[in-house]
Coordinates of C-alpha atoms in Angstrom, one line a residue:
M1 CA 18.3 11.4 109.6
V2 CA 20.3 11.6 112.8
D3 CA 18.1 11.4 116.0
T4 CA 19.3 14.2 118.3
S5 CA 16.4 14.1 120.7
E6 CA 18.5 12.4 123.5
V7 CA 21.6 14.6 123.0
E8 CA 21.9 17.1 125.8
F9 CA 24.0 19.6 123.7
S10 CA 22.0 20.7 120.6
Y11 CA 23.2 22.4 117.4
E12 CA 21.7 25.6 118.7
D13 CA 23.7 25.3 121.9
F14 CA 26.9 24.7 119.9
D15 CA 26.3 27.7 117.7
A16 CA 25.7 29.9 120.8
A17 CA 28.9 28.6 122.4
V18 CA 30.9 29.4 119.2
Q19 CA 29.4 32.9 119.1
A20 CA 30.2 33.5 122.8
T21 CA 33.8 32.4 122.4
S22 CA 36.3 35.3 122.5
Y23 CA 39.1 35.2 119.9
A24 CA 41.8 37.6 121.0
F25 CA 43.8 38.2 117.8
N26 CA 45.8 41.3 117.7
R27 CA 47.9 42.9 114.9
N28 CA 51.5 41.5 114.8
D29 CA 50.5 38.4 116.8
I30 CA 52.1 35.1 115.6
V31 CA 49.5 32.3 115.2
K32 CA 49.5 28.8 113.8
G33 CA 47.4 28.2 110.7
T34 CA 46.9 26.1 107.6
V35 CA 46.2 27.3 104.0
V36 CA 43.1 25.4 103.0
Q37 CA 42.3 26.9 99.7
Y38 CA 44.0 28.9 96.9
E39 CA 42.1 31.9 95.6
Q40 CA 42.9 34.7 93.1
G41 CA 45.4 36.9 94.8
G42 CA 46.2 34.7 97.7
G43 CA 44.9 31.9 99.9
I44 CA 42.4 31.1 102.6
V45 CA 44.0 30.3 106.0
D46 CA 42.4 28.5 108.9
I47 CA 43.7 30.0 112.1
G48 CA 41.0 28.8 114.4
A49 CA 39.0 32.0 114.3
K50 CA 35.3 32.5 113.5
A51 CA 36.2 33.6 110.0
S52 CA 39.1 32.4 107.9
A53 CA 42.1 34.7 107.4
F54 CA 43.5 35.7 104.0
L55 CA 47.1 35.4 102.9
P56 CA 47.9 37.8 100.0
T57 CA 50.3 36.4 97.4
N58 CA 52.8 39.2 98.0
E59 CA 52.9 38.1 101.7
A60 CA 53.4 34.4 101.0
S61 CA 57.2 34.3 100.9
L62 CA 60.2 36.5 101.3
I63 CA 61.7 35.0 98.1
Q64 CA 59.4 35.5 95.1
E65 CA 60.5 35.1 91.5
Q66 CA 58.6 36.8 88.8
G67 CA 55.5 35.0 87.7
M68 CA 55.3 32.8 90.8
G69 CA 51.8 32.1 92.2
I70 CA 50.9 31.3 95.8
E71 CA 50.7 27.6 94.9
N72 CA 54.4 27.7 94.2
M73 CA 55.2 29.1 97.6
I74 CA 52.7 27.6 100.1
E75 CA 51.4 24.0 100.2
L76 CA 47.8 23.2 101.2
D77 CA 47.1 21.6 104.6
T78 CA 50.6 22.4 105.9
E79 CA 50.7 24.1 109.3
L80 CA 52.8 27.2 109.4
D81 CA 53.3 30.3 111.5
F82 CA 51.5 33.4 110.3
Q83 CA 51.8 37.0 111.4
I84 CA 48.6 39.0 111.7
I85 CA 49.0 42.2 109.8
S86 CA 45.5 43.8 109.9
D87 CA 42.5 44.3 112.1
E88 CA 39.3 42.4 111.3
D89 CA 37.3 43.7 108.4
E90 CA 33.5 43.9 108.4
N91 CA 33.3 40.2 107.8
G92 CA 35.6 39.4 110.7
Q93 CA 38.4 38.4 108.3
L94 CA 42.1 39.1 109.1
L95 CA 45.1 39.5 106.8
V96 CA 48.1 37.4 107.6
S97 CA 51.7 37.2 106.4
V98 CA 54.5 34.6 106.1
R99 CA 56.9 37.0 104.4
R100 CA 57.3 39.2 107.5
I101 CA 58.2 36.4 109.7
Q102 CA 60.8 35.2 107.2
Y103 CA 62.1 38.8 106.9
R104 CA 62.7 39.1 110.6
E105 CA 64.4 35.6 110.8
A106 CA 66.6 36.5 107.8
W107 CA 67.9 39.6 109.5
E108 CA 68.6 37.6 112.7
K109 CA 70.7 35.2 110.5
V110 CA 72.5 38.0 108.7
V111 CA 73.4 39.7 112.0
A112 CA 74.8 36.4 113.3
Q113 CA 76.8 35.9 110.1
Q114 CA 78.3 39.3 110.3
A115 CA 79.3 38.7 114.0
A116 CA 81.0 35.4 112.9
D117 CA 82.7 37.2 110.0
D118 CA 82.6 34.1 107.9
V119 CA 82.7 33.8 104.1
F120 CA 79.3 32.8 102.7
E121 CA 77.8 32.3 99.3
A122 CA 74.9 34.1 97.6
K123 CA 73.4 34.2 94.1
V124 CA 73.5 37.3 91.8
V125 CA 69.9 38.2 90.8
A126 CA 70.4 41.5 89.1
V127 CA 72.9 44.1 88.0
N128 CA 72.9 47.9 87.9
R129 CA 75.2 50.8 87.0
G130 CA 77.1 50.6 90.3
G131 CA 77.4 46.8 90.8
A132 CA 75.2 43.8 91.4
I133 CA 72.3 42.6 93.6
C134 CA 72.7 39.3 95.5
L135 CA 70.2 37.4 97.6
V136 CA 71.4 36.8 101.1
E137 CA 69.0 34.8 103.2
G138 CA 66.3 36.2 100.9
L139 CA 67.4 39.8 101.5
R140 CA 68.7 42.0 98.7
A141 CA 72.4 42.9 99.2
F142 CA 74.4 45.4 97.1
L143 CA 77.7 44.2 95.7
P144 CA 79.7 47.3 94.5
G145 CA 81.5 46.8 91.2
S146 CA 84.8 47.7 92.8
H147 CA 84.4 44.7 95.1
L148 CA 83.7 42.2 92.3
T149 CA 86.8 40.1 91.6
G150 CA 87.9 39.1 88.1
Q151 CA 84.8 40.2 86.2
L152 CA 82.5 43.2 85.5
P153 CA 78.9 43.7 86.8
T154 CA 77.2 42.8 83.5
E155 CA 74.2 40.5 82.9
D156 CA 76.6 37.7 82.3
I157 CA 77.0 37.2 86.1
I158 CA 73.3 37.0 86.8
G159 CA 72.6 33.5 88.2
Q160 CA 76.2 33.0 89.5
T161 CA 76.9 32.0 93.1
L162 CA 79.7 34.0 94.6
P163 CA 81.7 33.8 97.8
L164 CA 81.0 37.0 99.8
K165 CA 81.7 38.8 103.1
F166 CA 79.8 41.6 104.7
L167 CA 80.9 45.2 104.4
E168 CA 77.9 46.8 106.0
V169 CA 74.8 45.5 107.9
N170 CA 72.3 48.1 108.9
Q171 CA 68.9 46.6 109.7
E172 CA 67.3 50.0 110.6
A173 CA 68.1 51.4 107.2
N174 CA 67.4 48.0 105.5
K175 CA 70.9 48.1 104.0
L176 CA 73.2 45.3 103.2
V177 CA 76.5 45.8 101.4
V178 CA 78.8 42.8 100.5
S179 CA 82.2 42.2 99.0
N180 CA 83.3 39.4 96.7
R181 CA 86.9 40.7 96.6
K182 CA 87.2 40.5 100.4
A183 CA 86.0 36.9 100.5
V184 CA 88.3 35.9 97.6
V185 CA 91.3 37.6 99.3
E186 CA 90.6 35.8 102.6
Q187 CA 90.3 32.4 100.9
Q188 CA 93.5 32.9 98.9
M189 CA 95.5 34.4 101.8
S190 CA 94.8 31.3 103.9
D191 CA 96.6 29.2 101.3
L192 CA 99.6 31.5 100.9
S193 CA 102.9 31.4 102.7
R194 CA 106.2 33.2 102.7
G195 CA 108.5 31.8 100.0
D196 CA 105.6 30.8 97.7
I197 CA 105.9 31.5 94.0
I198 CA 102.9 33.3 92.5
Q199 CA 102.0 34.6 89.1
G200 CA 100.4 38.0 88.7
L201 CA 99.6 41.0 86.5
V202 CA 101.3 44.4 86.8
K203 CA 98.5 46.8 87.4
A204 CA 100.3 50.1 88.1
L205 CA 103.7 51.6 88.4
K206 CA 104.8 54.0 91.1
P207 CA 108.1 55.7 91.8
Y208 CA 108.6 53.2 94.7
G209 CA 107.6 50.0 92.8
A210 CA 105.0 48.1 91.0
F211 CA 101.5 46.9 92.1
V212 CA 100.8 43.4 91.0
E213 CA 97.4 41.8 91.1
V214 CA 97.3 38.2 92.3
G215 CA 93.8 36.9 92.0
G216 CA 91.8 39.5 93.9
M217 CA 94.8 40.7 95.9
S218 CA 97.1 43.6 95.3
G219 CA 100.8 42.9 96.0
L220 CA 103.6 45.5 96.2
L221 CA 106.8 44.7 94.3
H222 CA 109.1 47.3 95.9
I223 CA 111.8 48.8 93.6
S224 CA 114.4 47.5 96.0
Q225 CA 113.1 43.9 95.6
I226 CA 113.0 43.8 91.8
S227 CA 116.8 43.2 91.1
Y228 CA 120.1 43.2 92.9
D229 CA 121.2 45.8 90.3
R230 CA 120.2 49.4 90.7
I231 CA 117.1 50.5 88.7
D232 CA 117.0 54.0 87.4
D233 CA 113.9 53.7 85.2
L234 CA 111.2 51.3 86.4
E235 CA 109.3 51.7 83.1
K236 CA 112.2 50.0 81.3
V237 CA 111.6 46.9 83.4
F238 CA 107.8 46.7 83.6
Q239 CA 104.7 48.0 81.9
P240 CA 101.1 47.7 83.1
G241 CA 99.6 44.5 81.8
D242 CA 102.9 42.5 82.1
Q243 CA 102.6 38.9 83.4
V244 CA 105.2 38.3 86.2
K245 CA 106.3 35.7 88.6
C246 CA 107.2 36.8 92.1
M247 CA 108.1 35.3 95.5
I248 CA 106.0 36.2 98.5
I249 CA 108.4 37.6 101.1
D250 CA 105.8 38.9 103.6
H251 CA 102.0 39.1 104.0
D252 CA 99.3 40.7 106.0
K253 CA 96.4 38.2 106.1
V254 CA 94.1 40.5 108.0
N255 CA 94.2 43.3 105.4
G256 CA 94.9 41.1 102.4
R257 CA 98.3 42.7 101.5
I258 CA 101.4 40.9 100.3
A259 CA 105.0 42.0 99.7
L260 CA 106.7 40.5 96.6
S261 CA 110.2 40.0 95.3
T262 CA 111.7 39.1 91.9
K263 CA 115.4 39.6 92.9
T264 CA 115.2 36.5 95.0
L265 CA 114.4 34.7 91.7
E266 CA 117.4 36.0 89.8
P267 CA 119.9 33.2 88.8
E268 CA 122.5 35.9 88.6
P269 CA 122.4 39.5 90.1
G270 CA 120.9 41.8 87.5
D271 CA 119.1 39.2 85.4
M272 CA 115.8 41.0 85.8
L273 CA 117.2 43.9 83.9
K274 CA 118.9 41.8 81.2
D275 CA 116.4 38.9 80.6
S276 CA 113.3 38.8 82.8
A277 CA 111.7 36.0 80.7
R278 CA 114.6 33.7 81.7
V279 CA 114.1 34.7 85.4
F280 CA 110.4 33.8 85.2
E281 CA 111.2 30.5 83.3
L282 CA 113.6 29.4 86.0
A283 CA 111.6 30.9 88.9
E284 CA 110.8 27.6 90.7
E285 CA 114.3 26.2 90.3
T286 CA 115.9 29.5 91.5
A287 CA 113.5 29.7 94.4
A288 CA 114.4 26.2 95.5
K289 CA 118.1 27.1 95.5
Y290 CA 117.3 30.3 97.4
H291 CA 115.4 28.4 100.1
E292 CA 118.3 25.9 100.4
R293 CA 120.7 28.8 100.8
M294 CA 118.5 30.5 103.4
E295 CA 118.2 27.2 105.4
A296 CA 122.0 26.8 105.3
E297 CA 122.5 30.3 106.6
R298 CA 120.0 29.7 109.3
R299 CA 121.8 26.5 110.5
A300 CA 125.1 28.4 110.4
R301 CA 123.7 31.1 112.6
E302 CA 122.4 28.5 115.1
E303 CA 125.8 26.8 115.2
A304 CA 127.5 30.1 115.8
A305 CA 125.1 30.9 118.6
K306 CA 125.8 27.5 120.2
D307 CA 129.6 28.1 120.0
I308 CA 129.2 31.5 121.7
V309 CA 127.1 29.9 124.5
S310 CA 129.6 27.0 124.9
G311 CA 132.6 29.5 125.0
L312 CA 130.8 31.6 127.6
G313 CA 130.3 28.4 129.7
D314 CA 134.0 27.6 129.6
S315 CA 134.9 31.2 130.7
L316 CA 132.5 31.0 133.6
D317 CA 134.1 27.7 134.7
D318 CA 137.6 29.4 134.6
L319 CA 136.3 32.2 136.7
S320 CA 134.9 29.8 139.2
S321 CA 138.2 27.9 139.6
D322 CA 140.2 31.1 139.9
S323 CA 138.0 32.4 142.7
S324 CA 139.2 29.6 144.9
S325 CA 142.7 31.2 145.0
D326 CA 143.2 34.1 147.5
E327 CA 145.4 35.8 145.0
A328 CA 142.8 35.7 142.2
A329 CA 142.2 39.0 140.5
D330 CA 138.7 40.5 140.5
P331 CA 137.6 40.3 136.8
L332 CA 135.3 43.4 137.4
A333 CA 137.9 45.4 139.3
D334 CA 138.8 47.6 136.3
V335 CA 135.2 48.3 135.6
S336 CA 134.6 49.2 139.2
D337 CA 137.6 51.5 139.2
S338 CA 136.4 53.2 136.1
L339 CA 132.9 53.8 137.5
D340 CA 134.4 55.2 140.7
S341 CA 136.5 57.7 138.8
L342 CA 133.4 58.8 136.8
L343 CA 131.3 59.3 139.9
S344 CA 133.9 61.0 142.0

């Protein structure tokens, strides 16, 4: 037995001091605490108050898979931040939450990601009639089926990790909408350049040309860029579903649009109308020759421009030497006389 006769501070004094201590815990306060015991439906949390707080299982984590218990989400004797979500009950106990802190932090991260406009990855956790549901920082985001690239929103995609970009971020309405197609297009566009040869699928025909799907992008093969020969009936050249090879002649990386050409791949003018399979077979070889021809023309234009500048310099030198003579004619005299006659 411990002798406490000489101790100035007795157990009774200590208990009175504890009872007299004021614990100012208010709803929504953030406090430090430790889960000290698991119980049915949650865990007991020591937050330094007279009575322990209680953490319900559904408030233990923002991300909760079906069948998870609190022991799968919170470790014992690990200090964490908790948000107080109730007033004291008749026993002085408070309810606390980790999920609400994580929810607020997740929205802060999402808003920052949207501002950066970066591509990010998220896992598909469910599908519905309109699209799929992805987890973004623990928040549920809707991926419309029209913004899913290369596959349909079926149960086969559950568990897949997809590249995404934000379409809409609305914290007040608790609404997140994302796009897989926009992310794929941005990634692919960064690797594309004018003059590249790409393979695509004819998706639709219009009076002015064909729309070709290249990965998740839609490119326009204008009717004037299909062949050097005139095309009277586009349906005699292409049908939806046809595989084609095209050259990229222009692109809009911001909006994910590309302009395509097959006539630049024709070995001979009109080959697209006579034997398109041969055009596609020789596409890379023909494209190389096309680039060589364009480069030769560019150099020829530069040389012509240099000749013009050189000739202009010689003319100016002649004018300078003639001006030293008193009898030299004014090279602008005729122009001046013409202007005088017009203004008089």
